[in-house]
Amino acid sequence: MIIVVKYFASISDAVGKTSEQIVLQHEMTVGEVWSDVSKNIKYTGKVMTAVNHEYVDDKHLLKNEDEVAFFPPVTGG
Amino acid sequence: MIIVVKYFASISDAVGKTSEQIVLQHEMTVGEVWSDVSKNIKYTGKVMTAVNHEYVDDKHLLKNEDEVAFFPPVTGG
Amino acid sequence: MYIEIINEEFDPWQKLVDYKKSQLKDRKNIGACSVFLGTMRDINSGEEIKSMELQHYPEMTESYLEKIADNATKKYKIIDTIILHRVGLVSPSDPIVLVATWSEHREDAFEATREIMEALKSEAPFWKKESTDKGFRWVEPQTETSEDINEA
Amino acid sequence: MYIEIINEEFDPWQKLVDYKKSQLKDRKNIGACSVFLGTMRDINSGEEIKSMELQHYPEMTESYLEKIADNATKKYKIIDTIILHRVGLVSPSDPIVLVATWSEHREDAFEATREIMEALKSEAPFWKKESTDKGFRWVEPQTETSEDINEA
């Protein structure tokens, strides 16, 4: 199972990239993916998560080819 | 004591004039003036009253050369 | 602050842009602008309106609108405000009233524009006389809710 | 409904007037238009901002703004709505966001514009990176109240 992960704003700065492909060896929730990808970074703020451009919570279960996005609270307008 | 009385909109239609000068023989409230001027007219709606362009209530006592206005509820905007 | 009673058709957006350019060009602390434009509808209380005469109390109107704008400026953190109001013979789709407020934060502009409009509707000395196929009629003040009920 | 993400400086009033003329010319039932314009301030949290970069999530932004506009249209009696939002490098006084709604009665337009702005502020995927004398910083989301406290 393969997913695309996108990072934005200060989270992108902390992770050091804007996107990557990740191969999942087994079914995972977005919360588990965030734990993995954020293991060695310094970001401590809130995280918002979208899957295929819809907001989801930590327990959302990922499917093959999902696009997952992690970003800090939004500041538009 | 002389006052100017102005009428607007449906009240002006009912009174049949837009303004008149009235000589008061003694001190009067705007409520008393309205009772006098509306004696023979068919207007039964609410009346708003302003003296010298400020809203007042029925008990407001008139002074010489006051400008009194009687008009129906406003409908601007 | 700018108040104007206008006796002919006007372009509310042009007026707004001109005012902003001439009076607020250098106000770089402006973060929010809330605008309300009221236009004439062609239907009221289920009847087609051909035109409308907007009367007012000339000696009172402008000073009363100033008072309404003053009250909003005191209550909220407002940088500037304008109120434009049409009088005279108005046709469907014509602009009737434009209220605009500028502030640093959106909350103040939103609240001030809303309060100015509510005060204008219930207190400013304007009256509407509609022309329909059946003749003329004075518009009765109605709350938004009762208008909705009438139309249902 | 019209949503646009704009990558360069734009004239929000001209866009509004053009949309009204081309799409809403014959809607004579319009009685109210409520507009909010957000512009960039030159000071934030007490520091002078020289410029700002507005990033977004291109694949999500437009559809999310559509969803916000849809929600408002379902909740209120709205005739039409537009949302324009700037991205890219922004300078003080530049327009950032314009929201406009048209309705028969003012209540619906006021409420819808307000709700669209609140939803946009808390949910639409935009981020601001400010440039000050001390370097760059990501803007933290703040309620209007906490912003006021910061500035006091």
GROMACS .gro file of C-alpha atoms in nm:
model
  458
    1MET     CA    1   0.000   0.000   0.000
    2ILE     CA    2   0.143   0.336  -0.103
    3ILE     CA    3   0.037   0.683   0.008
    4VAL     CA    4   0.143   1.038  -0.074
    5VAL     CA    5   0.213   1.261   0.225
    6LYS     CA    6   0.214   1.641   0.192
    7TYR     CA    7   0.347   1.891   0.446
    8PHE     CA    8   0.268   2.261   0.462
    9ALA     CA    9   0.392   2.579   0.626
   10SER     CA   10   0.583   2.536   0.955
   11ILE     CA   11   0.536   2.158   0.944
   12SER     CA   12   0.694   2.147   0.600
   13ASP     CA   13   0.985   2.354   0.739
   14ALA     CA   14   1.022   2.114   1.034
   15VAL     CA   15   1.005   1.797   0.824
   16GLY     CA   16   1.236   1.949   0.564
   17LYS     CA   17   1.023   1.850   0.266
   18THR     CA   18   0.691   1.938   0.105
   19SER     CA   19   0.585   1.584   0.008
   20GLU     CA   20   0.696   1.222  -0.004
   21GLN     CA   21   0.566   0.880  -0.097
   22ILE     CA   22   0.546   0.627   0.183
   23VAL     CA   23   0.496   0.253   0.153
   24LEU     CA   24   0.283   0.113   0.433
   25GLN     CA   25   0.353  -0.248   0.530
   26HIS     CA   26   0.013  -0.282   0.696
   27GLU     CA   27  -0.308  -0.080   0.748
   28MET     CA   28  -0.240   0.241   0.941
   29THR     CA   29  -0.434   0.538   1.073
   30VAL     CA   30  -0.326   0.894   0.990
   31GLY     CA   31  -0.233   0.933   1.359
   32GLU     CA   32   0.012   0.642   1.329
   33VAL     CA   33   0.162   0.787   1.011
   34TRP     CA   34   0.209   1.124   1.184
   35SER     CA   35   0.383   0.953   1.478
   36ASP     CA   36   0.624   0.792   1.232
   37VAL     CA   37   0.703   1.095   1.018
   38SER     CA   38   0.726   1.339   1.311
   39LYS     CA   39   0.951   1.118   1.527
   40ASN     CA   40   1.265   1.325   1.477
   41ILE     CA   41   1.129   1.674   1.420
   42LYS     CA   42   1.097   1.972   1.650
   43TYR     CA   43   0.734   2.068   1.572
   44THR     CA   44   0.523   2.078   1.887
   45GLY     CA   45   0.214   2.274   1.775
   46LYS     CA   46  -0.128   2.149   1.676
   47VAL     CA   47  -0.159   1.940   1.362
   48MET     CA   48  -0.450   1.943   1.119
   49THR     CA   49  -0.490   1.641   0.894
   50ALA     CA   50  -0.667   1.601   0.561
   51VAL     CA   51  -0.704   1.287   0.351
   52ASN     CA   52  -0.788   1.340  -0.015
   53HIS     CA   53  -0.860   1.706   0.069
   54GLU     CA   54  -1.112   1.636   0.344
   55TYR     CA   55  -1.043   1.691   0.713
   56VAL     CA   56  -1.014   1.367   0.911
   57ASP     CA   57  -0.928   1.276   1.269
   58ASP     CA   58  -0.634   1.071   1.399
   59LYS     CA   59  -0.822   0.742   1.376
   60HIS     CA   60  -0.897   0.769   1.006
   61LEU     CA   61  -0.777   0.447   0.835
   62LEU     CA   62  -0.573   0.494   0.519
   63LYS     CA   63  -0.633   0.326   0.183
   64ASN     CA   64  -0.398   0.266  -0.107
   65GLU     CA   65  -0.307   0.584  -0.302
   66ASP     CA   66  -0.454   0.818  -0.042
   67GLU     CA   67  -0.315   1.171  -0.031
   68VAL     CA   68  -0.249   1.262   0.332
   69ALA     CA   69  -0.170   1.621   0.434
   70PHE     CA   70  -0.028   1.742   0.766
   71PHE     CA   71  -0.037   2.112   0.838
   72PRO     CA   72  -0.048   2.363   1.124
   73PRO     CA   73  -0.366   2.554   1.208
   74VAL     CA   74  -0.463   2.767   0.909
   75THR     CA   75  -0.420   3.146   0.897
   76GLY     CA   76  -0.589   3.268   0.579
   77GLY     CA   77  -0.833   3.553   0.534
   78MET     CA   78  -4.538   8.103   2.175
   79ILE     CA   79  -4.510   7.990   1.816
   80ILE     CA   80  -4.395   7.654   1.682
   81VAL     CA   81  -4.341   7.503   1.337
   82VAL     CA   82  -4.502   7.163   1.283
   83LYS     CA   83  -4.386   6.933   1.002
   84TYR     CA   84  -4.566   6.624   0.872
   85PHE     CA   85  -4.415   6.346   0.665
   86ALA     CA   86  -4.521   6.053   0.450
   87SER     CA   87  -4.863   5.900   0.528
   88ILE     CA   88  -4.919   6.147   0.812
   89SER     CA   89  -4.859   6.437   0.576
   90ASP     CA   90  -5.113   6.278   0.337
   91ALA     CA   91  -5.367   6.241   0.620
   92VAL     CA   92  -5.321   6.594   0.753
   93GLY     CA   93  -5.322   6.733   0.400
   94LYS     CA   94  -5.015   6.952   0.448
   95THR     CA   95  -4.642   6.922   0.493
   96SER     CA   96  -4.597   7.194   0.754
   97GLU     CA   97  -4.773   7.471   0.940
   98GLN     CA   98  -4.706   7.733   1.206
   99ILE     CA   99  -4.909   7.700   1.524
  100VAL     CA  100  -4.949   7.957   1.799
  101LEU     CA  101  -4.970   7.796   2.144
  102GLN     CA  102  -5.173   7.989   2.404
  103HIS     CA  103  -5.002   7.806   2.689
  104GLU     CA  104  -4.722   7.552   2.747
  105MET     CA  105  -4.796   7.225   2.574
  106THR     CA  106  -4.638   6.882   2.534
  107VAL     CA  107  -4.586   6.732   2.189
  108GLY     CA  108  -4.850   6.474   2.281
  109GLU     CA  109  -5.104   6.750   2.336
  110VAL     CA  110  -5.013   6.916   2.006
  111TRP     CA  111  -5.058   6.582   1.827
  112SER     CA  112  -5.401   6.536   1.987
  113ASP     CA  113  -5.500   6.877   1.853
  114VAL     CA  114  -5.367   6.846   1.500
  115SER     CA  115  -5.483   6.486   1.453
  116LYS     CA  116  -5.837   6.541   1.583
  117ASN     CA  117  -6.006   6.518   1.245
  118ILE     CA  118  -5.775   6.292   1.048
  119LYS     CA  119  -5.798   5.925   0.965
  120TYR     CA  120  -5.442   5.823   1.059
  121THR     CA  121  -5.442   5.539   1.313
  122GLY     CA  122  -5.085   5.405   1.292
  123LYS     CA  123  -4.790   5.466   1.520
  124VAL     CA  124  -4.649   5.819   1.537
  125MET     CA  125  -4.283   5.911   1.581
  126THR     CA  126  -4.207   6.259   1.711
  127ALA     CA  127  -3.895   6.471   1.680
  128VAL     CA  128  -3.835   6.819   1.823
  129ASN     CA  129  -3.554   7.016   1.661
  130HIS     CA  130  -3.446   6.695   1.484
  131GLU     CA  131  -3.413   6.484   1.799
  132TYR     CA  132  -3.655   6.208   1.893
  133VAL     CA  133  -3.872   6.293   2.197
  134ASP     CA  134  -4.158   6.125   2.377
  135ASP     CA  135  -4.517   6.247   2.421
  136LYS     CA  136  -4.439   6.432   2.743
  137HIS     CA  137  -4.171   6.654   2.593
  138LEU     CA  138  -4.258   7.018   2.674
  139LEU     CA  139  -4.235   7.262   2.383
  140LYS     CA  140  -4.048   7.594   2.376
  141ASN     CA  141  -4.093   7.899   2.156
  142GLU     CA  142  -3.977   7.846   1.796
  143ASP     CA  143  -3.941   7.469   1.832
  144GLU     CA  144  -3.966   7.263   1.515
  145VAL     CA  145  -4.191   6.965   1.583
  146ALA     CA  146  -4.216   6.676   1.338
  147PHE     CA  147  -4.480   6.400   1.329
  148PHE     CA  148  -4.415   6.102   1.108
  149PRO     CA  149  -4.497   5.733   1.071
  150PRO     CA  150  -4.240   5.461   1.150
  151VAL     CA  151  -3.945   5.505   0.916
  152THR     CA  152  -3.873   5.272   0.623
  153GLY     CA  153  -3.534   5.370   0.485
  154GLY     CA  154  -3.240   5.148   0.398
  155MET     CA  155  -1.660   5.989   0.848
  156TYR     CA  156  -1.864   6.074   0.542
  157ILE     CA  157  -2.243   6.096   0.510
  158GLU     CA  158  -2.422   6.179   0.187
  159ILE     CA  159  -2.786   6.200   0.085
  160ILE     CA  160  -2.802   6.147  -0.291
  161ASN     CA  161  -3.086   6.266  -0.511
  162GLU     CA  162  -3.000   6.073  -0.828
  163GLU     CA  163  -2.881   5.729  -0.935
  164PHE     CA  164  -2.529   5.663  -0.806
  165ASP     CA  165  -2.253   5.405  -0.835
  166PRO     CA  166  -2.196   5.286  -0.478
  167TRP     CA  167  -1.874   5.094  -0.553
  168GLN     CA  168  -1.718   5.388  -0.736
  169LYS     CA  169  -1.804   5.612  -0.441
  170LEU     CA  170  -1.650   5.360  -0.204
  171VAL     CA  171  -1.331   5.328  -0.407
  172ASP     CA  172  -1.300   5.706  -0.448
  173TYR     CA  173  -1.342   5.763  -0.075
  174LYS     CA  174  -1.090   5.492   0.010
  175LYS     CA  175  -0.837   5.639  -0.233
  176SER     CA  176  -0.877   5.999  -0.127
  177GLN     CA  177  -0.923   5.960   0.249
  178LEU     CA  178  -0.776   5.627   0.356
  179LYS     CA  179  -0.486   5.579   0.118
  180ASP     CA  180  -0.219   5.587   0.388
  181ARG     CA  181  -0.407   5.393   0.657
  182LYS     CA  182  -0.199   5.077   0.646
  183ASN     CA  183  -0.344   4.957   0.975
  184ILE     CA  184  -0.672   4.873   0.798
  185GLY     CA  185  -0.725   4.498   0.804
  186ALA     CA  186  -1.098   4.478   0.748
  187CYS     CA  187  -1.371   4.650   0.553
  188SER     CA  188  -1.735   4.550   0.591
  189VAL     CA  189  -1.981   4.684   0.336
  190PHE     CA  190  -2.355   4.660   0.308
  191LEU     CA  191  -2.541   4.762  -0.006
  192GLY     CA  192  -2.919   4.776  -0.009
  193THR     CA  193  -3.084   4.779  -0.351
  194MET     CA  194  -3.447   4.811  -0.458
  195ARG     CA  195  -3.629   4.483  -0.522
  196ASP     CA  196  -3.894   4.457  -0.793
  197ILE     CA  197  -4.130   4.259  -0.568
  198ASN     CA  198  -4.251   4.352  -0.219
  199SER     CA  199  -4.523   4.174  -0.021
  200GLY     CA  200  -4.598   3.969  -0.332
  201GLU     CA  201  -4.663   4.265  -0.562
  202GLU     CA  202  -4.455   4.397  -0.850
  203ILE     CA  203  -4.312   4.739  -0.777
  204LYS     CA  204  -4.266   4.965  -1.078
  205SER     CA  205  -4.085   5.245  -0.896
  206MET     CA  206  -4.055   5.394  -0.552
  207GLU     CA  207  -4.030   5.742  -0.410
  208LEU     CA  208  -3.790   5.779  -0.121
  209GLN     CA  209  -3.883   6.077   0.095
  210HIS     CA  210  -3.688   6.204   0.391
  211TYR     CA  211  -3.669   6.484   0.650
  212PRO     CA  212  -3.388   6.692   0.498
  213GLU     CA  213  -3.302   6.899   0.805
  214MET     CA  214  -3.279   6.589   1.026
  215THR     CA  215  -3.150   6.309   0.805
  216GLU     CA  216  -2.783   6.388   0.774
  217SER     CA  217  -2.732   6.480   1.139
  218TYR     CA  218  -2.917   6.167   1.245
  219LEU     CA  219  -2.701   5.944   1.025
  220GLU     CA  220  -2.395   6.114   1.175
  221LYS     CA  221  -2.523   6.026   1.520
  222ILE     CA  222  -2.571   5.662   1.417
  223ALA     CA  223  -2.216   5.649   1.276
  224ASP     CA  224  -2.080   5.818   1.590
  225ASN     CA  225  -2.245   5.561   1.813
  226ALA     CA  226  -2.091   5.273   1.619
  227THR     CA  227  -1.750   5.441   1.620
  228LYS     CA  228  -1.764   5.479   1.997
  229LYS     CA  229  -1.879   5.123   2.058
  230TYR     CA  230  -1.638   4.946   1.820
  231LYS     CA  231  -1.276   5.008   1.719
  232ILE     CA  232  -1.353   5.174   1.386
  233ILE     CA  233  -1.101   5.359   1.170
  234ASP     CA  234  -1.360   5.521   0.945
  235THR     CA  235  -1.716   5.484   0.819
  236ILE     CA  236  -1.933   5.613   0.536
  237ILE     CA  237  -2.308   5.612   0.487
  238LEU     CA  238  -2.463   5.696   0.149
  239HIS     CA  239  -2.842   5.703   0.111
  240ARG     CA  240  -3.052   5.764  -0.196
  241VAL     CA  241  -3.367   5.980  -0.198
  242GLY     CA  242  -3.610   6.069  -0.477
  243LEU     CA  243  -3.750   5.842  -0.747
  244VAL     CA  244  -3.590   5.497  -0.741
  245SER     CA  245  -3.623   5.208  -0.990
  246PRO     CA  246  -3.583   4.833  -0.931
  247SER     CA  247  -3.214   4.732  -0.893
  248ASP     CA  248  -3.111   5.088  -0.802
  249PRO     CA  249  -2.878   5.120  -0.504
  250ILE     CA  250  -3.055   5.269  -0.201
  251VAL     CA  251  -2.805   5.257   0.083
  252LEU     CA  252  -2.436   5.187   0.119
  253VAL     CA  253  -2.270   5.152   0.460
  254ALA     CA  254  -1.898   5.080   0.486
  255THR     CA  255  -1.674   5.059   0.791
  256TRP     CA  256  -1.299   5.008   0.812
  257SER     CA  257  -1.121   4.861   1.113
  258GLU     CA  258  -0.808   4.671   1.209
  259HIS     CA  259  -0.990   4.347   1.289
  260ARG     CA  260  -1.290   4.195   1.119
  261GLU     CA  261  -1.509   4.167   1.428
  262ASP     CA  262  -1.534   4.546   1.469
  263ALA     CA  263  -1.613   4.615   1.103
  264PHE     CA  264  -1.875   4.339   1.087
  265GLU     CA  265  -2.054   4.450   1.404
  266ALA     CA  266  -2.040   4.823   1.327
  267THR     CA  267  -2.180   4.791   0.973
  268ARG     CA  268  -2.457   4.568   1.101
  269GLU     CA  269  -2.550   4.802   1.385
  270ILE     CA  270  -2.544   5.108   1.162
  271MET     CA  271  -2.783   4.935   0.920
  272GLU     CA  272  -3.019   4.824   1.197
  273ALA     CA  273  -3.026   5.175   1.349
  274LEU     CA  274  -3.073   5.332   1.005
  275LYS     CA  275  -3.365   5.100   0.929
  276SER     CA  276  -3.548   5.169   1.254
  277GLU     CA  277  -3.457   5.533   1.323
  278ALA     CA  278  -3.335   5.735   1.023
  279PRO     CA  279  -3.617   5.956   0.883
  280PHE     CA  280  -3.677   5.801   0.540
  281TRP     CA  281  -4.008   5.678   0.397
  282LYS     CA  282  -4.080   5.467   0.092
  283LYS     CA  283  -4.383   5.509  -0.130
  284GLU     CA  284  -4.420   5.229  -0.381
  285SER     CA  285  -4.586   5.248  -0.720
  286THR     CA  286  -4.767   4.929  -0.825
  287ASP     CA  287  -5.032   4.849  -1.087
  288LYS     CA  288  -5.293   4.929  -0.822
  289GLY     CA  289  -5.151   5.272  -0.744
  290PHE     CA  290  -4.931   5.412  -0.471
  291ARG     CA  291  -4.880   5.275  -0.122
  292TRP     CA  292  -4.660   5.370   0.172
  293VAL     CA  293  -4.430   5.090   0.280
  294GLU     CA  294  -4.493   4.962   0.631
  295PRO     CA  295  -4.191   4.886   0.846
  296GLN     CA  296  -4.149   4.513   0.893
  297THR     CA  297  -3.899   4.297   1.067
  298GLU     CA  298  -3.701   4.060   0.848
  299THR     CA  299  -3.899   3.777   1.001
  300SER     CA  300  -4.240   3.917   0.923
  301GLU     CA  301  -4.128   3.995   0.567
  302ASP     CA  302  -4.030   3.632   0.528
  303ILE     CA  303  -4.367   3.518   0.658
  304ASN     CA  304  -4.546   3.748   0.414
  305GLU     CA  305  -4.362   3.595   0.127
  306ALA     CA  306  -4.404   3.235   0.229
  307MET     CA  307  -2.117   3.088  -0.708
  308TYR     CA  308  -1.766   3.194  -0.797
  309ILE     CA  309  -1.441   3.101  -0.620
  310GLU     CA  310  -1.100   3.227  -0.730
  311ILE     CA  311  -0.750   3.187  -0.592
  312ILE     CA  312  -0.546   3.480  -0.721
  313ASN     CA  313  -0.168   3.480  -0.752
  314GLU     CA  314  -0.114   3.853  -0.810
  315GLU     CA  315  -0.241   4.188  -0.685
  316PHE     CA  316  -0.609   4.234  -0.772
  317ASP     CA  317  -0.879   4.498  -0.755
  318PRO     CA  318  -1.151   4.343  -0.537
  319TRP     CA  319  -1.416   4.607  -0.614
  320GLN     CA  320  -1.363   4.580  -0.989
  321LYS     CA  321  -1.397   4.202  -0.963
  322LEU     CA  322  -1.715   4.245  -0.761
  323VAL     CA  323  -1.866   4.492  -1.006
  324ASP     CA  324  -1.771   4.275  -1.307
  325TYR     CA  325  -1.926   3.965  -1.150
  326LYS     CA  326  -2.243   4.152  -1.060
  327LYS     CA  327  -2.274   4.291  -1.414
  328SER     CA  328  -2.205   3.965  -1.594
  329GLN     CA  329  -2.384   3.717  -1.366
  330LEU     CA  330  -2.648   3.902  -1.166
  331LYS     CA  331  -2.761   4.176  -1.401
  332ASP     CA  332  -3.119   4.053  -1.427
  333ARG     CA  333  -3.167   3.945  -1.066
  334LYS     CA  334  -3.408   4.218  -0.963
  335ASN     CA  335  -3.503   4.031  -0.647
  336ILE     CA  336  -3.167   4.125  -0.492
  337GLY     CA  337  -3.226   4.358  -0.198
  338ALA     CA  338  -2.904   4.314  -0.005
  339CYS     CA  339  -2.535   4.264  -0.066
  340SER     CA  340  -2.292   4.209   0.220
  341VAL     CA  341  -1.923   4.233   0.143
  342PHE     CA  342  -1.615   4.170   0.351
  343LEU     CA  343  -1.269   4.274   0.236
  344GLY     CA  344  -0.963   4.167   0.431
  345THR     CA  345  -0.644   4.361   0.362
  346MET     CA  346  -0.290   4.319   0.486
  347ARG     CA  347  -0.195   4.536   0.786
  348ASP     CA  348   0.156   4.673   0.824
  349ILE     CA  349   0.171   4.584   1.195
  350ASN     CA  350   0.100   4.247   1.357
  351SER     CA  351   0.162   4.155   1.722
  352GLY     CA  352   0.339   4.489   1.761
  353GLU     CA  353   0.593   4.438   1.483
  354GLU     CA  354   0.620   4.606   1.146
  355ILE     CA  355   0.553   4.363   0.862
  356LYS     CA  356   0.739   4.436   0.539
  357SER     CA  357   0.570   4.171   0.329
  358MET     CA  358   0.399   3.838   0.367
  359GLU     CA  359   0.391   3.513   0.177
  360LEU     CA  360   0.053   3.348   0.151
  361GLN     CA  361   0.087   2.974   0.096
  362HIS     CA  362  -0.199   2.734   0.038
  363TYR     CA  363  -0.282   2.373  -0.048
  364PRO     CA  364  -0.367   2.413  -0.416
  365GLU     CA  365  -0.550   2.083  -0.466
  366MET     CA  366  -0.770   2.141  -0.160
  367THR     CA  367  -0.825   2.517  -0.137
  368GLU     CA  368  -1.079   2.580  -0.408
  369SER     CA  369  -1.296   2.279  -0.331
  370TYR     CA  370  -1.287   2.364   0.038
  371LEU     CA  371  -1.398   2.723  -0.027
  372GLU     CA  372  -1.678   2.585  -0.242
  373LYS     CA  373  -1.788   2.370   0.047
  374ILE     CA  374  -1.789   2.672   0.280
  375ALA     CA  375  -1.996   2.872   0.030
  376ASP     CA  376  -2.232   2.576  -0.017
  377ASN     CA  377  -2.290   2.547   0.356
  378ALA     CA  378  -2.381   2.916   0.383
  379THR     CA  379  -2.610   2.892   0.080
  380LYS     CA  380  -2.794   2.599   0.236
  381LYS     CA  381  -2.828   2.765   0.576
  382TYR     CA  382  -2.938   3.110   0.455
  383LYS     CA  383  -3.155   3.235   0.170
  384ILE     CA  384  -2.869   3.337  -0.057
  385ILE     CA  385  -2.903   3.432  -0.424
  386ASP     CA  386  -2.531   3.412  -0.499
  387THR     CA  387  -2.189   3.432  -0.338
  388ILE     CA  388  -1.828   3.488  -0.440
  389ILE     CA  389  -1.502   3.424  -0.257
  390LEU     CA  390  -1.172   3.563  -0.387
  391HIS     CA  391  -0.848   3.487  -0.203
  392ARG     CA  392  -0.498   3.605  -0.274
  393VAL     CA  393  -0.190   3.380  -0.254
  394GLY     CA  394   0.179   3.453  -0.311
  395LEU     CA  395   0.381   3.755  -0.201
  396VAL     CA  396   0.158   4.023  -0.046
  397SER     CA  397   0.244   4.381   0.058
  398PRO     CA  398   0.081   4.599   0.326
  399SER     CA  399  -0.259   4.737   0.215
  400ASP     CA  400  -0.296   4.463  -0.048
  401PRO     CA  401  -0.636   4.294  -0.061
  402ILE     CA  402  -0.622   3.937   0.071
  403VAL     CA  403  -0.979   3.812   0.075
  404LEU     CA  404  -1.311   3.930  -0.059
  405VAL     CA  405  -1.637   3.760   0.031
  406ALA     CA  406  -1.966   3.887  -0.109
  407THR     CA  407  -2.317   3.747  -0.077
  408TRP     CA  408  -2.640   3.863  -0.236
  409SER     CA  409  -2.985   3.797  -0.093
  410GLU     CA  410  -3.336   3.938  -0.086
  411HIS     CA  411  -3.320   4.050   0.278
  412ARG     CA  412  -3.028   4.192   0.469
  413GLU     CA  413  -3.029   3.937   0.751
  414ASP     CA  414  -2.933   3.650   0.518
  415ALA     CA  415  -2.651   3.839   0.345
  416PHE     CA  416  -2.506   3.967   0.675
  417GLU     CA  417  -2.508   3.624   0.840
  418ALA     CA  418  -2.381   3.434   0.537
  419THR     CA  419  -2.085   3.666   0.472
  420ARG     CA  420  -1.993   3.651   0.839
  421GLU     CA  421  -2.012   3.272   0.856
  422ILE     CA  422  -1.815   3.226   0.535
  423MET     CA  423  -1.538   3.449   0.675
  424GLU     CA  424  -1.530   3.266   1.010
  425ALA     CA  425  -1.516   2.926   0.838
  426LEU     CA  426  -1.250   3.048   0.596
  427LYS     CA  427  -1.036   3.180   0.881
  428SER     CA  428  -1.051   2.860   1.084
  429GLU     CA  429  -1.066   2.592   0.811
  430ALA     CA  430  -0.947   2.699   0.466
  431PRO     CA  431  -0.589   2.575   0.401
  432PHE     CA  432  -0.394   2.902   0.383
  433TRP     CA  433  -0.085   2.999   0.583
  434LYS     CA  434   0.085   3.333   0.629
  435LYS     CA  435   0.460   3.381   0.662
  436GLU     CA  436   0.551   3.735   0.762
  437SER     CA  437   0.874   3.916   0.682
  438THR     CA  438   0.991   4.153   0.956
  439ASP     CA  439   1.325   4.321   1.036
  440LYS     CA  440   1.408   4.014   1.243
  441GLY     CA  441   1.344   3.768   0.961
  442PHE     CA  442   1.057   3.542   0.869
  443ARG     CA  443   0.789   3.402   1.099
  444TRP     CA  444   0.479   3.190   1.050
  445VAL     CA  445   0.163   3.362   1.170
  446GLU     CA  446  -0.013   3.183   1.455
  447PRO     CA  447  -0.390   3.162   1.442
  448GLN     CA  448  -0.549   3.388   1.700
  449THR     CA  449  -0.901   3.472   1.795
  450GLU     CA  450  -0.999   3.836   1.754
  451THR     CA  451  -0.998   3.862   2.132
  452SER     CA  452  -0.646   3.734   2.182
  453GLU     CA  453  -0.522   3.960   1.902
  454ASP     CA  454  -0.669   4.254   2.088
  455ILE     CA  455  -0.498   4.148   2.408
  456ASN     CA  456  -0.163   4.114   2.228
  457GLU     CA  457  -0.195   4.467   2.100
  458ALA     CA  458  -0.307   4.628   2.421
   0.00000   0.00000   0.00000
